[in-house]
Short mmCIF file of C-alpha atoms in Angstrom, two decimals:
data_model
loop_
_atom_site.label_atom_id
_atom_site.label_comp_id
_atom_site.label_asym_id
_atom_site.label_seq_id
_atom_site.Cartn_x
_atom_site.Cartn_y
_atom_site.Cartn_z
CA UNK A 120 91.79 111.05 87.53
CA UNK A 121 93.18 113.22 89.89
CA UNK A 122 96.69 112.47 91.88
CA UNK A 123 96.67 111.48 95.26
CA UNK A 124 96.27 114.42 97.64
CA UNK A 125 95.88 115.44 101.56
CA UNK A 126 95.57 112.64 103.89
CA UNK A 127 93.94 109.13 102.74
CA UNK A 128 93.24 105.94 104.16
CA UNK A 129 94.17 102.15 102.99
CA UNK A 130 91.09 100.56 101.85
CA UNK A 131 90.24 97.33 103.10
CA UNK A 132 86.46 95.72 103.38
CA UNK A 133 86.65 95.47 106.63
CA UNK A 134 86.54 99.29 107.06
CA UNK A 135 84.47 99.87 104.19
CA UNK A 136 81.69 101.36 106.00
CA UNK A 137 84.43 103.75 108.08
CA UNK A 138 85.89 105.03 104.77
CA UNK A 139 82.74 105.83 103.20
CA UNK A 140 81.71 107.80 105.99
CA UNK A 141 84.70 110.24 105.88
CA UNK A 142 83.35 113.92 104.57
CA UNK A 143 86.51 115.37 103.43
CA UNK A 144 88.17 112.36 102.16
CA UNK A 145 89.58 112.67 98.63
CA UNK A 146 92.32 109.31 98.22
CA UNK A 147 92.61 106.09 99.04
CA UNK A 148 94.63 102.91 98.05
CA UNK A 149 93.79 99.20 97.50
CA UNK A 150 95.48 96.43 97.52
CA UNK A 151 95.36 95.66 93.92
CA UNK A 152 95.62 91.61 94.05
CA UNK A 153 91.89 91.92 95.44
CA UNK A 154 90.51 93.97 93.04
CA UNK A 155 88.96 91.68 90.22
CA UNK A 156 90.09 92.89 86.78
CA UNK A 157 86.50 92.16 85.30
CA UNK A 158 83.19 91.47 87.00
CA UNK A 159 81.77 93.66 89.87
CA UNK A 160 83.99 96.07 91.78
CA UNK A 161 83.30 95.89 95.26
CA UNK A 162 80.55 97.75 96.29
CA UNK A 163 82.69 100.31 98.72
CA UNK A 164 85.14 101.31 96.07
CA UNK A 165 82.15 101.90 93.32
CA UNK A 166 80.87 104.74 95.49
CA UNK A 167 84.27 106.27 96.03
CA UNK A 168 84.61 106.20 92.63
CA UNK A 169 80.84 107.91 92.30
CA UNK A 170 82.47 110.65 95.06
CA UNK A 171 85.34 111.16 92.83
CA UNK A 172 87.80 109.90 95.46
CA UNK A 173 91.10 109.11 93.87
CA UNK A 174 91.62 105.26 94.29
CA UNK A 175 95.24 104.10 94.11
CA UNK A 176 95.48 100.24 93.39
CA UNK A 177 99.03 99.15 95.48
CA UNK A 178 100.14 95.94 94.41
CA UNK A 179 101.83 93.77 97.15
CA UNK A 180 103.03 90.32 95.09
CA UNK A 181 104.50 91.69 91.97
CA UNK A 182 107.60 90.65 93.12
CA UNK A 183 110.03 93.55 91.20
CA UNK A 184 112.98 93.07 92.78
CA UNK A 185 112.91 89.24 91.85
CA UNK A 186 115.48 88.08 90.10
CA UNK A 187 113.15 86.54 87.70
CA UNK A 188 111.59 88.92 85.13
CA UNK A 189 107.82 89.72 86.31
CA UNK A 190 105.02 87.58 85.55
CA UNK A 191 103.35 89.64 82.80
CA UNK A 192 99.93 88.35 83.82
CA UNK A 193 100.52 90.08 87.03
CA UNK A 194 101.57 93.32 85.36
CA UNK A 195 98.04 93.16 83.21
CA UNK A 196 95.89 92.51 85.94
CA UNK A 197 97.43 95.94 87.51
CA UNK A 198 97.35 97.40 84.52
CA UNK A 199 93.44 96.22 84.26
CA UNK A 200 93.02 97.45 87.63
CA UNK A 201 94.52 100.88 87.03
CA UNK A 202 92.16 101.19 84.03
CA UNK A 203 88.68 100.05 85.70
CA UNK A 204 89.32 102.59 88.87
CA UNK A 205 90.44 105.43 86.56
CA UNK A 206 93.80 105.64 88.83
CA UNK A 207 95.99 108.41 88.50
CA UNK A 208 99.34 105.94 89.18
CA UNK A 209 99.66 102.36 90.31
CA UNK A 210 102.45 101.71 93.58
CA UNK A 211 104.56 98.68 94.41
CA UNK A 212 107.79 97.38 96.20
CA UNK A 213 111.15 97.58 95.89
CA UNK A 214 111.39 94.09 97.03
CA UNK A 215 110.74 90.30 96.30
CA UNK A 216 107.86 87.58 97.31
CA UNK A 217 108.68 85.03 95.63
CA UNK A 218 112.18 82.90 94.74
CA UNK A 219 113.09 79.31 93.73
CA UNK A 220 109.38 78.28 93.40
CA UNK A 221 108.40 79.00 97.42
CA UNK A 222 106.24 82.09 98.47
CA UNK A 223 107.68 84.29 100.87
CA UNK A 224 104.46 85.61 101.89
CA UNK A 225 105.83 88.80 102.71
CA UNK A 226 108.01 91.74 101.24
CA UNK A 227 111.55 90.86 101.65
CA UNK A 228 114.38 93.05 100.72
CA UNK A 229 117.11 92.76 98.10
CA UNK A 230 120.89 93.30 98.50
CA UNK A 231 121.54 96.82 97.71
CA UNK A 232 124.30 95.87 95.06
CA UNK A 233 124.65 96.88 91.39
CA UNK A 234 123.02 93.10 90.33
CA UNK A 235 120.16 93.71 92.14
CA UNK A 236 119.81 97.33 91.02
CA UNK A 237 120.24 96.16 87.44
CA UNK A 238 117.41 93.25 88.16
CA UNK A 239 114.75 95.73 89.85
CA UNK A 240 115.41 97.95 87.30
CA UNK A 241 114.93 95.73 84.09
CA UNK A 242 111.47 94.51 86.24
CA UNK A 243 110.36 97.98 86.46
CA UNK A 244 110.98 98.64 82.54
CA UNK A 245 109.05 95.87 82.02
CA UNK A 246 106.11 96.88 83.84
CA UNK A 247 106.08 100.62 82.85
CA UNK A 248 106.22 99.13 79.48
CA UNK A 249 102.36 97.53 80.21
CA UNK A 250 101.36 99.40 82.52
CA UNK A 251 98.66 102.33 81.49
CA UNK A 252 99.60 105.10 84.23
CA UNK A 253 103.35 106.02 85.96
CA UNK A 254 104.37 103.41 89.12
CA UNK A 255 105.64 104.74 91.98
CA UNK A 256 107.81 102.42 94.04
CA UNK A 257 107.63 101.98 97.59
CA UNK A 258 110.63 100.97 99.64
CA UNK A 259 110.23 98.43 102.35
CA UNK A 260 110.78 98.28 105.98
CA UNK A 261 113.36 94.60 106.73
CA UNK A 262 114.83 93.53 109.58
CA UNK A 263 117.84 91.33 107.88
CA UNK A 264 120.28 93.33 105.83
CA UNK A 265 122.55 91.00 103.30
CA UNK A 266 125.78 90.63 103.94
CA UNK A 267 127.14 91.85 100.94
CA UNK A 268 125.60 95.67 100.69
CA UNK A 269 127.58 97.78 98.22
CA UNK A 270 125.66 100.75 98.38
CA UNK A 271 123.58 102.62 101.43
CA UNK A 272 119.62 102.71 101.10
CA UNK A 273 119.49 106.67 99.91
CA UNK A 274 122.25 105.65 97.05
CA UNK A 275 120.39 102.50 96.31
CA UNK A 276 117.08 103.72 96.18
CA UNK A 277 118.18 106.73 93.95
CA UNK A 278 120.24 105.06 91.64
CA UNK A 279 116.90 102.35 91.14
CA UNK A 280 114.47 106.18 90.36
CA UNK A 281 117.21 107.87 88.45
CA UNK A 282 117.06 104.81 85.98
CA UNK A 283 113.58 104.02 85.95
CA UNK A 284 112.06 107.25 85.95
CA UNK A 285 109.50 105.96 88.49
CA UNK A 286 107.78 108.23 91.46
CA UNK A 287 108.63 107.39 94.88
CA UNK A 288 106.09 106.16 97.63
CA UNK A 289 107.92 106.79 100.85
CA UNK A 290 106.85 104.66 103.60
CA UNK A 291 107.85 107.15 106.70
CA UNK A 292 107.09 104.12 109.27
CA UNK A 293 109.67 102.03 107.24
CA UNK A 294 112.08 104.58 107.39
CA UNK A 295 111.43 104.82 111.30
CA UNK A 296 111.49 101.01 111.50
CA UNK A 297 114.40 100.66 109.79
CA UNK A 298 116.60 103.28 111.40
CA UNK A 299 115.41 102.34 114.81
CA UNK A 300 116.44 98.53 114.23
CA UNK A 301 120.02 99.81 113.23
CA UNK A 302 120.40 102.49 115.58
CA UNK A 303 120.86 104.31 112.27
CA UNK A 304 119.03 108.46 112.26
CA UNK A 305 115.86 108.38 110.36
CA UNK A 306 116.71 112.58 109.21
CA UNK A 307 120.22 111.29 107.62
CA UNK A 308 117.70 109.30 105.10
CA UNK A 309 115.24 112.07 104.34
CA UNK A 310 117.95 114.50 103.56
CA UNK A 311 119.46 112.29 101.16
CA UNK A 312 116.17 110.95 99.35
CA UNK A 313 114.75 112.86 96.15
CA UNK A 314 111.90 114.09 98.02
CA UNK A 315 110.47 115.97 95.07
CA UNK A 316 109.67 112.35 93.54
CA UNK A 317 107.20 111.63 96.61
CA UNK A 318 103.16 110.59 94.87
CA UNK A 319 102.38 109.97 98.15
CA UNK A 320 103.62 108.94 101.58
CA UNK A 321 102.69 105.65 103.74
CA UNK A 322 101.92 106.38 107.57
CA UNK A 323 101.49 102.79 109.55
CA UNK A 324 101.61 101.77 112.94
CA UNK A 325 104.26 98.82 114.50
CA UNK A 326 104.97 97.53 118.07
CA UNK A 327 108.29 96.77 119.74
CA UNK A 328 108.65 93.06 120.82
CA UNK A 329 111.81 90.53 121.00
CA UNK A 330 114.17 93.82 120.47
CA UNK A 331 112.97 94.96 117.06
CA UNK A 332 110.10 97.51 116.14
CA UNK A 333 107.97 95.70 113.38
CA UNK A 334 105.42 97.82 111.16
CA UNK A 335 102.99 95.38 111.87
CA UNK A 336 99.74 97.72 110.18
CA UNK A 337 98.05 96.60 113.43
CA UNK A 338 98.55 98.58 116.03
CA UNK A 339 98.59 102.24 116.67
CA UNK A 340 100.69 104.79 114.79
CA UNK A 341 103.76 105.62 117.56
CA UNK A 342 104.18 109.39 118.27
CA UNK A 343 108.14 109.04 116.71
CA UNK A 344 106.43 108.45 113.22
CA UNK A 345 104.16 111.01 113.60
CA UNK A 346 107.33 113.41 114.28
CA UNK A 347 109.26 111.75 111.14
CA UNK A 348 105.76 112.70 109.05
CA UNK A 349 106.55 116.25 110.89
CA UNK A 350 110.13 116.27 109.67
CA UNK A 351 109.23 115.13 106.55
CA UNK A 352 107.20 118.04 105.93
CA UNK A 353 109.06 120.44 107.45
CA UNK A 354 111.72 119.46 104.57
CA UNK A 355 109.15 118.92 101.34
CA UNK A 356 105.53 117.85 102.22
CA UNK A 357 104.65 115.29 99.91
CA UNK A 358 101.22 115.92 98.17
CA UNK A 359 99.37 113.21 100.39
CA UNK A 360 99.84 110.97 103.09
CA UNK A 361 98.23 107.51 103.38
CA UNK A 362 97.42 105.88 106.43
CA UNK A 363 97.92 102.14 106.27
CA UNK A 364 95.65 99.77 108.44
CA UNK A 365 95.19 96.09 108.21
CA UNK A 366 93.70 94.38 110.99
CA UNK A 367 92.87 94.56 114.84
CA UNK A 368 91.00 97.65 113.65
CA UNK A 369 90.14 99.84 116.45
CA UNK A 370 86.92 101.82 116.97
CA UNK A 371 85.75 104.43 114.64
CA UNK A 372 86.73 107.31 116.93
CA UNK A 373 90.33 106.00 117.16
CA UNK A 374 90.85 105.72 114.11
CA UNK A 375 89.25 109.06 112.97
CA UNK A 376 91.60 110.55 115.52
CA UNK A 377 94.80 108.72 113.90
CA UNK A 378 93.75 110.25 110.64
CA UNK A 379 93.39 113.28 112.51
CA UNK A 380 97.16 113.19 113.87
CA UNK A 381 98.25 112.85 110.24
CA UNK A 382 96.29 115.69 108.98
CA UNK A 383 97.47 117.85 112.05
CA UNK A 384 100.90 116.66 111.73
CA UNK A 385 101.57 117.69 107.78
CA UNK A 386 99.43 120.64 107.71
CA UNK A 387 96.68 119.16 105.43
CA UNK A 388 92.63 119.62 106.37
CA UNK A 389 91.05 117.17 108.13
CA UNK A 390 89.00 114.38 106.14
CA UNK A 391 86.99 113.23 109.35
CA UNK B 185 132.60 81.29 91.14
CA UNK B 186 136.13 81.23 89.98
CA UNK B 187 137.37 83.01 87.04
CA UNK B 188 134.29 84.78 87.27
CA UNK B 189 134.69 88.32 85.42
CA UNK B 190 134.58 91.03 87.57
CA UNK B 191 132.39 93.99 86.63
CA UNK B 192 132.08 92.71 83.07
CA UNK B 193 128.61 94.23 81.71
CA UNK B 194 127.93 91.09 79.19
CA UNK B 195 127.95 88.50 82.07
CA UNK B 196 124.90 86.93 83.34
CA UNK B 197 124.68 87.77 86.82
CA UNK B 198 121.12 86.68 87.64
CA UNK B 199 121.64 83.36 88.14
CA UNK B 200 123.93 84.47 91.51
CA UNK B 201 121.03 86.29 92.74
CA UNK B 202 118.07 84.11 91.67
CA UNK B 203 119.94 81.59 93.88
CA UNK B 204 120.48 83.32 96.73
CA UNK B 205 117.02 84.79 97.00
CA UNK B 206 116.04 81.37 96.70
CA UNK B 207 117.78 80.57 99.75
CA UNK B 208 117.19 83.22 101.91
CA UNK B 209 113.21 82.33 101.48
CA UNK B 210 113.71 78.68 101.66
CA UNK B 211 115.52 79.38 105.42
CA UNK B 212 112.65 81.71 106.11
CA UNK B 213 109.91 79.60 105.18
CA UNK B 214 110.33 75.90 104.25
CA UNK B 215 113.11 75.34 107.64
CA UNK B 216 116.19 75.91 104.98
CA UNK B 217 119.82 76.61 106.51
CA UNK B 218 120.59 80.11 107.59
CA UNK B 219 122.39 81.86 104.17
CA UNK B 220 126.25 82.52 104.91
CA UNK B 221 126.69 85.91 106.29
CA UNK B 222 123.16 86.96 107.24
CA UNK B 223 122.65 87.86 111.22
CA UNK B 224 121.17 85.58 112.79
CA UNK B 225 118.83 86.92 114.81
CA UNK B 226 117.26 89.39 112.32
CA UNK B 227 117.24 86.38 110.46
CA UNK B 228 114.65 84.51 113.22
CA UNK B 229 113.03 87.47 114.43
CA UNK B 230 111.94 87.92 110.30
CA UNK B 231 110.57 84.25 110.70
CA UNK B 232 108.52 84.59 113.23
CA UNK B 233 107.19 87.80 112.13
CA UNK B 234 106.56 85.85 108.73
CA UNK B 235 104.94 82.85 110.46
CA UNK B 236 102.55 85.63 113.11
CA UNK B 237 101.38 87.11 109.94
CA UNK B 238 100.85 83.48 108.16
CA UNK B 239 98.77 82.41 111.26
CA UNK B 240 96.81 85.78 111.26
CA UNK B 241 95.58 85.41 107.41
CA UNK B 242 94.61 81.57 108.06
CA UNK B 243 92.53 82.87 110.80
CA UNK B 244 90.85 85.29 108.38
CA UNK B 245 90.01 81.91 106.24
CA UNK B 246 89.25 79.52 109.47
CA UNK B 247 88.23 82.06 111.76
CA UNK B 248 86.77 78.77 113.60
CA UNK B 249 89.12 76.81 113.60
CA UNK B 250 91.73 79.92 115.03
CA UNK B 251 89.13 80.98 117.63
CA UNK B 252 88.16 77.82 118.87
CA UNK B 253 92.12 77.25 119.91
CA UNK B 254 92.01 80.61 121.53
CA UNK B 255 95.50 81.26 123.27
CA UNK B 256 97.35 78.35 121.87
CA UNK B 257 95.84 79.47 118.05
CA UNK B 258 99.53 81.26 117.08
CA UNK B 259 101.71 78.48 118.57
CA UNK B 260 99.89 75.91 117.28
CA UNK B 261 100.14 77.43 113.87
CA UNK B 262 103.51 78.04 113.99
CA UNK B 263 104.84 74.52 115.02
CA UNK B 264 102.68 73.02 112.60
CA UNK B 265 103.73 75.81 109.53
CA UNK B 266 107.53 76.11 110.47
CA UNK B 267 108.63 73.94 107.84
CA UNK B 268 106.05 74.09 105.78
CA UNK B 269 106.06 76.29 103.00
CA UNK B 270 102.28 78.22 102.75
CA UNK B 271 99.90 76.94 99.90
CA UNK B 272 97.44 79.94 100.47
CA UNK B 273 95.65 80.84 103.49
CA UNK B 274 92.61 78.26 102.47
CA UNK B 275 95.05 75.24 101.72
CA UNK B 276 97.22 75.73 105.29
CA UNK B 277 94.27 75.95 107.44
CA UNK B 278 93.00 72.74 105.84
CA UNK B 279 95.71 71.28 106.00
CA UNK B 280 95.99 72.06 109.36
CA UNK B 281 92.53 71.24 110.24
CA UNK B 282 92.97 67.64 109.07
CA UNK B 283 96.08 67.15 111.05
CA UNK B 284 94.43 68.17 113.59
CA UNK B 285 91.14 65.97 112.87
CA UNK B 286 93.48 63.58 112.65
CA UNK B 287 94.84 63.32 116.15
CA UNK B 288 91.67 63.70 117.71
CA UNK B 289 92.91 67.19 118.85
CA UNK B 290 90.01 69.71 116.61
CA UNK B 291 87.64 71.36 118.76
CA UNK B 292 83.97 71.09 117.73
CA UNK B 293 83.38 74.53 116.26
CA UNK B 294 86.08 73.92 113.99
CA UNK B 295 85.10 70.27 113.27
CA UNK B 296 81.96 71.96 112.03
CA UNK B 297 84.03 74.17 110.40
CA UNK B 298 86.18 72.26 108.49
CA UNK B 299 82.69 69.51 107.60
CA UNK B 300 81.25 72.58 105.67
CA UNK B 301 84.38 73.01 103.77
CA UNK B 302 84.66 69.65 102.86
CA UNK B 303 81.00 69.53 101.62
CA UNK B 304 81.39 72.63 99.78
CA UNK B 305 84.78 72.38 97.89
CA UNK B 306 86.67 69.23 96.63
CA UNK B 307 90.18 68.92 97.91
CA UNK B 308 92.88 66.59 97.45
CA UNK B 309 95.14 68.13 100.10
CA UNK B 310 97.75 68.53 96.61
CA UNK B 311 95.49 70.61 94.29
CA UNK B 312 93.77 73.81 94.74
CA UNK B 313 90.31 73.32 95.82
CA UNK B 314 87.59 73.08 93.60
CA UNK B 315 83.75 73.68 94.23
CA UNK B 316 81.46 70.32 94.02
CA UNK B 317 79.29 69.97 90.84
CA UNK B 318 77.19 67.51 93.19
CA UNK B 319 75.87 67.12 96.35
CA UNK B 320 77.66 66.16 99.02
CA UNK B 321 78.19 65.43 103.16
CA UNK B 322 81.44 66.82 104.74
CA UNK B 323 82.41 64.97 107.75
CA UNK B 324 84.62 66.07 110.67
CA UNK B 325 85.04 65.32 114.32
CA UNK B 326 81.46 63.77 114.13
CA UNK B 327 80.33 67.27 112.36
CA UNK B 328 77.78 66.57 109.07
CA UNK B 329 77.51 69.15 107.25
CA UNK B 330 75.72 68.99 104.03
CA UNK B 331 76.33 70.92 100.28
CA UNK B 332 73.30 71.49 97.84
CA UNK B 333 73.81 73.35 94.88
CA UNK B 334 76.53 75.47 96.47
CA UNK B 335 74.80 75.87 100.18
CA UNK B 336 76.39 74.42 102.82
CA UNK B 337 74.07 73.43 105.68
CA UNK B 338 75.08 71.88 109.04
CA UNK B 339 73.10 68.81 109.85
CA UNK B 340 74.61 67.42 113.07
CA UNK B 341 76.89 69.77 115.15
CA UNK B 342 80.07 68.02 116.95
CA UNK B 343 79.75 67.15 120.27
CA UNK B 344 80.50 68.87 123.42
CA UNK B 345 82.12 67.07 125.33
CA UNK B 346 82.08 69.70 128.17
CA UNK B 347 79.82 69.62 131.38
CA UNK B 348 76.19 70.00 130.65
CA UNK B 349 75.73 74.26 131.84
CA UNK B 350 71.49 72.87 132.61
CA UNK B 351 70.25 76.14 130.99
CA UNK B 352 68.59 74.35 128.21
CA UNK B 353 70.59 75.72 125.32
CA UNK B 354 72.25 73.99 123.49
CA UNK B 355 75.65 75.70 122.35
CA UNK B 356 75.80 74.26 119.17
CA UNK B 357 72.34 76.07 118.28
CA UNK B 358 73.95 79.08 117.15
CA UNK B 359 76.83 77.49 114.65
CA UNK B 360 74.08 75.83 112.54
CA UNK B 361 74.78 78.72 110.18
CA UNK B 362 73.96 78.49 106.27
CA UNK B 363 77.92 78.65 105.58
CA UNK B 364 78.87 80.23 102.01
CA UNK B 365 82.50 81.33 100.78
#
């Protein structure tokens, strides 16, 4: 079990066939709610594994920034998950799915105040104390912000690290995203963020409609991430980057060339 | 919240913020009133985002019953899942399907669509679905589709109600699919 490293690719079935096709490719993720935690793996992921590509299982409904503690089946089937695909780490949200019995569906983000610190925090311990391999926590890209913020995202995310211990999975669309919907400067957050902590960076595409940019994992990655994933570098290149893709998947030679982008733009060989 | 104490370590504080997460998803997903103090246009845009990405996973599960409404697939999600709080991706296309079955408005392929679920999987529009031990014909739109030991087999497609093309063909030829989830 090897850590994540140079550029990577989201697994999904739908591009199974694309991802086991790439020569030089050495990481990916999965979403960990579809990985069964017993029973055949699916098919795709068993010959990464065979390759001795490092597979990161990314969980998307633990809900750790819920104000309710974590449901500890959830924890063991990522724990189960971590175990049966020999993963170096295990990555979720700083965020919440679920509240007051109703599924969000989505990631939706917490006030940044000291109660919701304190919650994400006590979530976290919980999990680490389950979970087989370190967590690194990704934070998400929102368009609401609460009304009641007492704390700015780079104090608020590093006051939730310092605490838990946990790596950090920096999502550099989300930080574009998010600074573009404020009109806030992307570089103000990377100088501020303990970079060091980075397992492994998210690169995803978005679209601008009805005034906001939304990472929608659908469309192509816009040049002004690619130049944040520059930036990024340029201050402390993380040891991989991960591109994210989850639908309206574009032909094999577009996507080759996104992955080519990322590898160009950080400095890291091409896996294509 | 009076006499609350301020920055006192020992107090509960959860059940401030279990509430108000509660409310901020009920106003994004089950048509609950806007949460004091939030904007309120981040506050749609992150609804409609939420209900475009709703509509795209039902798709995944009815990809029939999405294609066959073509353009108006998204909008017709969205008015019917505004206010209604998602069950899964399986349960809201179903239940969508029916409503839809149910004012005459389903197209054929997804009549067809939604006959082979019913014949497959048992579902009380309250429960999760479960697969049929038995047997059994799944109607829909004038769709019959028919479940043996877990295969699903369309016997009679839905009628077109379209203008006969003359080639011959029958359009339906091609959806007569051994279906299996």
């Amino acid at each position: 079990m090897t850590g994540p490293s140079g550029v990577g690719i989201g697994w999904r079935p739908e591009i199974a066939g694309f991802v086991a096709d790439l020569p030089g490719l050495r990481f990916v993720e999965v979403v960990a709610e579809g990985v069964p935690a017993s029973g055949p793996l699916p098919p795709g992921l068993t010959q990464l594994r065979e390759r001795a590509v490092t597979v990161v299982p990314h969980g998307v409904r633990l809900s750790l920034g819920g104000a309710e503690p974590v449901d500890p089946a959830r924890v063991g089937h990522l724990a189960a998950v971590a175990q049966r695909l020999d993963a170096p780490l295990i990555s979720e949200h700083i965020a919440f799915v679920r509240a007051g019995g109703l599924e969000a569906g989505h990631l939706l983000p917490l006030p940044r105040s000291r109660e919701a610190v304190d919650a994400v925090c006590a979530n976290v311990a919980r999990a680490q104390a389950d979970l087989p391999v370190p967590i690194a926590l990704e934070p998400i890209a929102a368009l609401v912000d609460w009304p009641d913020d007492e704390l700015d995202e780079a104090d608020f995310l590093t006051e939730i690290l310092d605490r838990t211990g946990a790596l950090l999975l920096l999502d550099v669309a989300n930080v574009h995203a998010n600074a573009r919907n404020r009109g806030a400067d992307p570089l103000a957050l990377l100088d501020r963020l303990p970079l060091e902590r980075i397992a492994y960076a998210h690169v995803a595409g978005g679209a601008e409609y009805g005034g906001f940019y939304h990472d929608t994992h659908t469309d192509p990655v816009p040049s002004a991430v690619l130049e944040l994933v520059g930036a990024l570098c340029a201050r402390q290149r993380p040891p991989a980057l991960l591109l994210e893709r989850d639908g309206h998947y574009p032909p094999a030679p577009e996507l080759r060339a996104e992955l080519d982008a990322l590898a160009a733009a950080a400095g890291f060989p091409a896996v294509t | 919240m009076t006499g609350a104490p301020h920055g006192d370590p020992t107090a509960a504080p959860r059940a401030g913020l279990a509430e108000r997460q509660a409310e901020l998803v009920a106003a994004l997903v089950a048509g609950g009133p806007p949460p004091p103090g939030f904007a309120p246009g981040p506050l749609a845009a992150t609804r409609a985002a939420l209900l475009r990405k709703r509509a795209g996973a039902v798709a995944r599960h009815w990809p029939l019953l999405a294609a066959s409404l073509g353009a108006r697939w998204t909008t017709t999600f969205a008015g019917w899942a505004e206010r209604r709080p998602t069950a899964g991706s399986l349960r809201d296309g179903w239940d969508l399907a029916r409503a839809l079955h149910a004012e005459r408005a389903l197209p054929p392929p997804a009549a067809e669509e939604l006959a082979a679920r019913e014949a497959l999987l048992r579902y009380d529009g309250l429960r999760p679905p479960r697969p049929r031990r038995l047997p059994a014909v799944g109607r829909a739109g004038g769709a019959v589709a028919v479940q043996i030991a877990g295969r699903v087999r369309l016997l009679r497609p839905a009628p077109r109600v379209s203008t006969r093309a003359g080639d011959g063909v029958s359009d339906a030829a091609g959806s007569a699919l051994w279906i299996s989830d």
